[in-house]
Each structure stands twice: as C-alpha cells, then as structure tokens.
mmCIF file of N, CA and C in Angstrom:
data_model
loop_
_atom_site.group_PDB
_atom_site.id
_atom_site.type_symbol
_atom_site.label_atom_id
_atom_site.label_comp_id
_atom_site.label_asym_id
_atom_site.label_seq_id
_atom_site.Cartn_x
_atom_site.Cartn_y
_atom_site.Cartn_z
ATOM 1 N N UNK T 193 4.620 -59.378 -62.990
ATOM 2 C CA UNK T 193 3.764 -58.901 -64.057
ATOM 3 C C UNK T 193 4.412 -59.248 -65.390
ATOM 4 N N UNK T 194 3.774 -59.619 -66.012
ATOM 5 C CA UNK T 194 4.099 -60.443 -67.790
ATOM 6 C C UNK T 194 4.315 -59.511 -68.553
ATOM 7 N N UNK T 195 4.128 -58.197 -68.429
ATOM 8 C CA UNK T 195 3.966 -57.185 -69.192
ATOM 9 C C UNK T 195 5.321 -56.434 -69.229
ATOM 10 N N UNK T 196 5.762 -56.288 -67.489
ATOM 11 C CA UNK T 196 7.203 -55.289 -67.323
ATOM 12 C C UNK T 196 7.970 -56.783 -67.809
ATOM 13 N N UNK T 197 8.035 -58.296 -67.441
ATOM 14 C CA UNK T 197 8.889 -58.673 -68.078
ATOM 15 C C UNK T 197 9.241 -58.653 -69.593
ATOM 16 N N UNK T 198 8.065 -58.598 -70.048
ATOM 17 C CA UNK T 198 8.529 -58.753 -71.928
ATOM 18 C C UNK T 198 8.766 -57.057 -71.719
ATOM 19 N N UNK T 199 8.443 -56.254 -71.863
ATOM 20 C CA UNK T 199 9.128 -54.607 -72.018
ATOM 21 C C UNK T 199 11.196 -54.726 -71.229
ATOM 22 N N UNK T 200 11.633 -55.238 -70.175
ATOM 23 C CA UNK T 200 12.909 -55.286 -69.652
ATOM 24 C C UNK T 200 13.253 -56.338 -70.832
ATOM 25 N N UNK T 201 12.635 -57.424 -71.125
ATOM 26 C CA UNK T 201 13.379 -58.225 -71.938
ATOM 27 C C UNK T 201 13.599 -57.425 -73.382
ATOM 28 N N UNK T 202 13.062 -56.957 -73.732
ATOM 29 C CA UNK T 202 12.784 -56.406 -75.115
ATOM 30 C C UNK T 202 13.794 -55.366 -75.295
ATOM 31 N N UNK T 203 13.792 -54.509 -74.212
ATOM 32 C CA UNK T 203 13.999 -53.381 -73.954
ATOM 33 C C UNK T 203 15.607 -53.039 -72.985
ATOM 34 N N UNK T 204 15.701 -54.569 -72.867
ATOM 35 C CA UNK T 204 16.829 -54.228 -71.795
ATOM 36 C C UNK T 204 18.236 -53.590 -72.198
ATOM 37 N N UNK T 205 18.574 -52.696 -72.958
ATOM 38 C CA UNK T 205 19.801 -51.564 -72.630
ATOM 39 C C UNK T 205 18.687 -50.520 -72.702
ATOM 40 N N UNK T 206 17.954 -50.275 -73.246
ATOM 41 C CA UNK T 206 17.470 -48.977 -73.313
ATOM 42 C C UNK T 206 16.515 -48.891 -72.166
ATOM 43 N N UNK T 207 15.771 -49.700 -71.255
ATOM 44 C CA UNK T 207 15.048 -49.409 -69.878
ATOM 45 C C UNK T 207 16.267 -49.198 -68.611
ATOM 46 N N UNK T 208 15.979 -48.166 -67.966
ATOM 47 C CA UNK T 208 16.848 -48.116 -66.593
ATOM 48 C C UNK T 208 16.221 -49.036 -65.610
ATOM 49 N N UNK T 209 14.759 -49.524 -65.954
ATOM 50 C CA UNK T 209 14.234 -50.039 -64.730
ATOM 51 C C UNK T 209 12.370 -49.683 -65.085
ATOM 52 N N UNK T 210 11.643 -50.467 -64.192
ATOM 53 C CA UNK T 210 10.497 -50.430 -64.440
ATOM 54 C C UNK T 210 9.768 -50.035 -62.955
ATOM 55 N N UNK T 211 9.358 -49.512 -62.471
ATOM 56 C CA UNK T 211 8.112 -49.132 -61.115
ATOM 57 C C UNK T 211 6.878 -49.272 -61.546
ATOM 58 N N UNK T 212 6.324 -50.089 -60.598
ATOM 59 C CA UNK T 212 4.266 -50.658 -60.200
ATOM 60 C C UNK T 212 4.410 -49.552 -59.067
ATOM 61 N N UNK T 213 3.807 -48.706 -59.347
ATOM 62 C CA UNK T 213 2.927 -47.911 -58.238
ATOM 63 C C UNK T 213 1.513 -47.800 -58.143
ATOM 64 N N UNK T 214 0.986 -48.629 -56.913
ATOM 65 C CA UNK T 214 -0.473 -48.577 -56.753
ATOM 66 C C UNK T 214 -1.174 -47.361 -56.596
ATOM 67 N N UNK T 215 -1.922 -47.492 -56.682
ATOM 68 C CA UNK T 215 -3.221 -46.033 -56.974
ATOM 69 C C UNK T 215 -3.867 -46.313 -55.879
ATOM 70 N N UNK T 216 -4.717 -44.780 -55.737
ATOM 71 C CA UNK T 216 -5.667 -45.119 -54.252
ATOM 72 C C UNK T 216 -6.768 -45.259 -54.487
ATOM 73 N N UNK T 217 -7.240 -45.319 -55.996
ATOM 74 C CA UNK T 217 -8.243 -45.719 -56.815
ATOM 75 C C UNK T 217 -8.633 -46.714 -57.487
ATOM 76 N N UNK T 218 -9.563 -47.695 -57.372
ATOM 77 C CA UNK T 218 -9.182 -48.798 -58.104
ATOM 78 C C UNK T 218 -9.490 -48.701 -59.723
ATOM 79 N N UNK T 219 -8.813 -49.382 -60.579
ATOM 80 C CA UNK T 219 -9.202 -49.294 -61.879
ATOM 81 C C UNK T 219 -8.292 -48.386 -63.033
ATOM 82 N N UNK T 220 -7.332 -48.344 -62.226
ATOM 83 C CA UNK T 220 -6.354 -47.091 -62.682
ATOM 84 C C UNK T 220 -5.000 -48.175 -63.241
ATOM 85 N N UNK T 221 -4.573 -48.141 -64.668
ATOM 86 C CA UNK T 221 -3.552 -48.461 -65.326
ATOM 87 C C UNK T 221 -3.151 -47.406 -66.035
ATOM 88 N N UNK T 222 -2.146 -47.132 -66.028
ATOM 89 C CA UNK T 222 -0.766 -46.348 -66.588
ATOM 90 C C UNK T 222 0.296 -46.746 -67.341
ATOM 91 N N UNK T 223 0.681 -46.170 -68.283
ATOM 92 C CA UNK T 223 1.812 -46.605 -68.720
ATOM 93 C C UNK T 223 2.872 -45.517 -69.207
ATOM 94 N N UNK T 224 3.607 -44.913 -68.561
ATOM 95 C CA UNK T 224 4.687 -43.812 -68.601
ATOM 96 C C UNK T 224 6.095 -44.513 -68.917
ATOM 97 N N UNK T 225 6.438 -43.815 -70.208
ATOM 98 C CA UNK T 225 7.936 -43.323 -70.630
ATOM 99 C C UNK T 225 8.624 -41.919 -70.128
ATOM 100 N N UNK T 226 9.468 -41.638 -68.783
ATOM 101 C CA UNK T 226 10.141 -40.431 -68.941
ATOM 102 C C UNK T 226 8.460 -39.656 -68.260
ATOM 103 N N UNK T 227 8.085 -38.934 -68.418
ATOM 104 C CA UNK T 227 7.196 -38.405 -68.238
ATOM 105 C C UNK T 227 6.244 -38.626 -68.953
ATOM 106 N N UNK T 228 5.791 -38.801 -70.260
ATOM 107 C CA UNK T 228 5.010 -39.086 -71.065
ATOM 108 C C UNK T 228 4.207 -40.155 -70.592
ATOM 109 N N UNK T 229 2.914 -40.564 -70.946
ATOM 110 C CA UNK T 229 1.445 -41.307 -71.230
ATOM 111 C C UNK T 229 1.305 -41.564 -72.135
ATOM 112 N N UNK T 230 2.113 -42.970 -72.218
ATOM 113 C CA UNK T 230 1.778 -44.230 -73.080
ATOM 114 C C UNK T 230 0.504 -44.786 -73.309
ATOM 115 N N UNK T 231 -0.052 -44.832 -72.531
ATOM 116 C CA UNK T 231 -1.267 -45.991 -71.959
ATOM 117 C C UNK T 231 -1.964 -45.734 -70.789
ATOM 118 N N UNK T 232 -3.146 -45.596 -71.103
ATOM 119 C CA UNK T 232 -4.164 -45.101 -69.789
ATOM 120 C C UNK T 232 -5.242 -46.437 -70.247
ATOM 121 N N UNK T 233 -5.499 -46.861 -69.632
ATOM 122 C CA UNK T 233 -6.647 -48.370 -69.906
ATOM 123 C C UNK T 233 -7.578 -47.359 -70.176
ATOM 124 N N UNK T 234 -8.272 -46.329 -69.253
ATOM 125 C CA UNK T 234 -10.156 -45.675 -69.879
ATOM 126 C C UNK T 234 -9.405 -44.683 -70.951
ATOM 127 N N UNK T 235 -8.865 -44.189 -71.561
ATOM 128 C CA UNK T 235 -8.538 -43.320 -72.575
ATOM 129 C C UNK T 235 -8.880 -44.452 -74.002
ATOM 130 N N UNK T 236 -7.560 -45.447 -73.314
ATOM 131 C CA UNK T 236 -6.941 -46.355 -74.630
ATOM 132 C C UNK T 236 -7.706 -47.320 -74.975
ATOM 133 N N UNK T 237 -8.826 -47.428 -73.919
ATOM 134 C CA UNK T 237 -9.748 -48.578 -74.043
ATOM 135 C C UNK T 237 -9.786 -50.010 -73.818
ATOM 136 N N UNK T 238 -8.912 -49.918 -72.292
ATOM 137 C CA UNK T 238 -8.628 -51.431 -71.360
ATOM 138 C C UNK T 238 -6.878 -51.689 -71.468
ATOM 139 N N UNK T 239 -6.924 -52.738 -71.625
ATOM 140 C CA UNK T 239 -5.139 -53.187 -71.325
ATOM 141 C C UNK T 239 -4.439 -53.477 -72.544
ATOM 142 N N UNK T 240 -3.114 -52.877 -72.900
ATOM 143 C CA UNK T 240 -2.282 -53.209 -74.284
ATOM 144 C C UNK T 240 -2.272 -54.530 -74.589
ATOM 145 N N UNK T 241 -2.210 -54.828 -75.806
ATOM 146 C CA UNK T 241 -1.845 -56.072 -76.254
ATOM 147 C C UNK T 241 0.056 -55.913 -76.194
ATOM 148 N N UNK T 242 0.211 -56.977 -76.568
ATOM 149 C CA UNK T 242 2.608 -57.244 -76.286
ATOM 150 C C UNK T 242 2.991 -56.383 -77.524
ATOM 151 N N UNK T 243 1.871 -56.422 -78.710
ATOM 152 C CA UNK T 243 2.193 -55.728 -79.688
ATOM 153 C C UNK T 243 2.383 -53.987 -79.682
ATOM 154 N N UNK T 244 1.236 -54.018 -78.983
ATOM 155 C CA UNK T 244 0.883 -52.529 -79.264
ATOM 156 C C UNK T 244 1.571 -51.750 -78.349
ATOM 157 N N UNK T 245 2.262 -52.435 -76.640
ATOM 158 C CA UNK T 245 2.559 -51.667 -75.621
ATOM 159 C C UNK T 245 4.080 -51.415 -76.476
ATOM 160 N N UNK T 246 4.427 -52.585 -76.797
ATOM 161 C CA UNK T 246 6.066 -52.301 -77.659
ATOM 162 C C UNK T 246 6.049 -51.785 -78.523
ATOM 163 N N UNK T 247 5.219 -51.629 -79.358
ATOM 164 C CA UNK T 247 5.218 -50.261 -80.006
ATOM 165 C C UNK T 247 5.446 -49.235 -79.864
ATOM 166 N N UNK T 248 4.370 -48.890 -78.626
ATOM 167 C CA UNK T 248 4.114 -46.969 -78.331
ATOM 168 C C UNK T 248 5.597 -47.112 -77.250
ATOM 169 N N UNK T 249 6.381 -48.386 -76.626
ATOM 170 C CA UNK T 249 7.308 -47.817 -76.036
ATOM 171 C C UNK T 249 8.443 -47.668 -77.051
ATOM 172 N N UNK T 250 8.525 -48.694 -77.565
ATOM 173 C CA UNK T 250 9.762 -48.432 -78.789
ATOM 174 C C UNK T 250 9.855 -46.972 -79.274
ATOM 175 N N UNK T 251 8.290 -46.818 -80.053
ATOM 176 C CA UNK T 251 8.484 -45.835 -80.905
ATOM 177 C C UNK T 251 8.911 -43.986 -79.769
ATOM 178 N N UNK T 252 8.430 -44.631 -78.377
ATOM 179 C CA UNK T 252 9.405 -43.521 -78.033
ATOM 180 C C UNK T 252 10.592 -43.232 -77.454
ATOM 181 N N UNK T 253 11.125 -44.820 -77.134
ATOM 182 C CA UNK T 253 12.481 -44.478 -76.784
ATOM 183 C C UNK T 253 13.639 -44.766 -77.624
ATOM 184 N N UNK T 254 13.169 -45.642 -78.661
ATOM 185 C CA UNK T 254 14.317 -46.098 -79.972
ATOM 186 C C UNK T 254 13.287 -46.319 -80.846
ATOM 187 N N UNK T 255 13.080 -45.217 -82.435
ATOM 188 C CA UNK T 255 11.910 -45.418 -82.856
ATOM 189 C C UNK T 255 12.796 -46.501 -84.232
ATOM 190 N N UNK T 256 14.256 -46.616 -83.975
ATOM 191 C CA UNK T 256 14.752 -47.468 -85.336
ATOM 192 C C UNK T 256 14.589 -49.011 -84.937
ATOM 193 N N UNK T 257 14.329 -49.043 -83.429
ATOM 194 C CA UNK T 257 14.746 -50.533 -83.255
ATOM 195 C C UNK T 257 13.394 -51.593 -84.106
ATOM 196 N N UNK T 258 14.416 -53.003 -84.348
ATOM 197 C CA UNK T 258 13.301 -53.814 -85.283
ATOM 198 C C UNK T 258 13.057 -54.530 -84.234
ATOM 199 N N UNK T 259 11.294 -54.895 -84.056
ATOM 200 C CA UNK T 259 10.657 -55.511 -82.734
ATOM 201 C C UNK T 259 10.468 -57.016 -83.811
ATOM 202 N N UNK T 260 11.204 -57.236 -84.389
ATOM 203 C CA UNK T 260 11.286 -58.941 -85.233
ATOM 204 C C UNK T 260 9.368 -58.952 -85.905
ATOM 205 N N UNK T 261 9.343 -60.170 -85.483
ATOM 206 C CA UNK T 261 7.978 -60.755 -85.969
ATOM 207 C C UNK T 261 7.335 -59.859 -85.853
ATOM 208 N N UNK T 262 7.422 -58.958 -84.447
ATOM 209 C CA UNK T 262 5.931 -57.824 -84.011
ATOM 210 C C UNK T 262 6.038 -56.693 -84.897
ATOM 211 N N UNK T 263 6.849 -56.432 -85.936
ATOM 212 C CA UNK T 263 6.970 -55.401 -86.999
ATOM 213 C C UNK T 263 6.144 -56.295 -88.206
ATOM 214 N N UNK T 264 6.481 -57.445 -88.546
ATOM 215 C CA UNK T 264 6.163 -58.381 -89.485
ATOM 216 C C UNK T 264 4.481 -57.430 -89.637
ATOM 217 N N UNK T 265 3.917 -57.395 -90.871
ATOM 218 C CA UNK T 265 2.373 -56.862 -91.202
ATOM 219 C C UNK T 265 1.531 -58.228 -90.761
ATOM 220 N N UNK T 266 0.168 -58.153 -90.294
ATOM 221 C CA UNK T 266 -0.454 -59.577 -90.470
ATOM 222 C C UNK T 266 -0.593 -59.819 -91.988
ATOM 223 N N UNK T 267 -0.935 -60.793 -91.524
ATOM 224 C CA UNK T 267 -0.779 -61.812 -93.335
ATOM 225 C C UNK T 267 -2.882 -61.510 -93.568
#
C-alpha cells in the first residue's frame, strides 16, 4: 500500500509500525493514531490525499515536525 509506505517513510522514528486489518464489511477505511480516528473515508469523504493524511498524522504525533514542500502554501 502507497499510503503506509510514504507515512513509515515520512514518519520513520516516530511510527513503531503500521497494521492493514481487514473488515468484515466492505467499504470500510480507517485511519488510527494510538487510539484516535484520523480518517474514516464516509465521515471524511473517501480516501486522504499524501497531503492531508500527513498532516492529521503529523499534527498528532509531532505537531513541530516540517513536512518540506507539503507545508509550502499553494501558490
């Protein structure tokens, strides 16, 4: 999955590790820090963009770290 790799790459001292656990439902995406709900696709309204998932994880596990370009404002 393209997604846990850029989050371990991004993220790698501060992630212990990443788990895909399937659902017995189809249509079900998640995205948990620690206990917390990052990302629910029907809440959040489908699947994160690279920007936005590193965001809501940054901002809760290191809210100082600089995510480079993906902090940059659009032009």
């Amino acid at each position: 999955d393209w997604m846990a790799q850029e989050l371990l790459q991004t993220f790698q001292d501060q992630l212990g590790g990443e788990t895909l656990v399937p659902g017995d439902l189809g249509g079900i995406f998640e995205i948990h820090v620690d206990q917390e709900l990052i990302w629910e696709r029907k809440r959040d309204g489908g699947f994160p963009d690279v920007k936005e998932l590193k965001t809501r994880v940054r901002d809760r596990i290191d809210p100082e770290k600089n995510l480079g370009h993906l902090d940059r404002p659009a032009p």
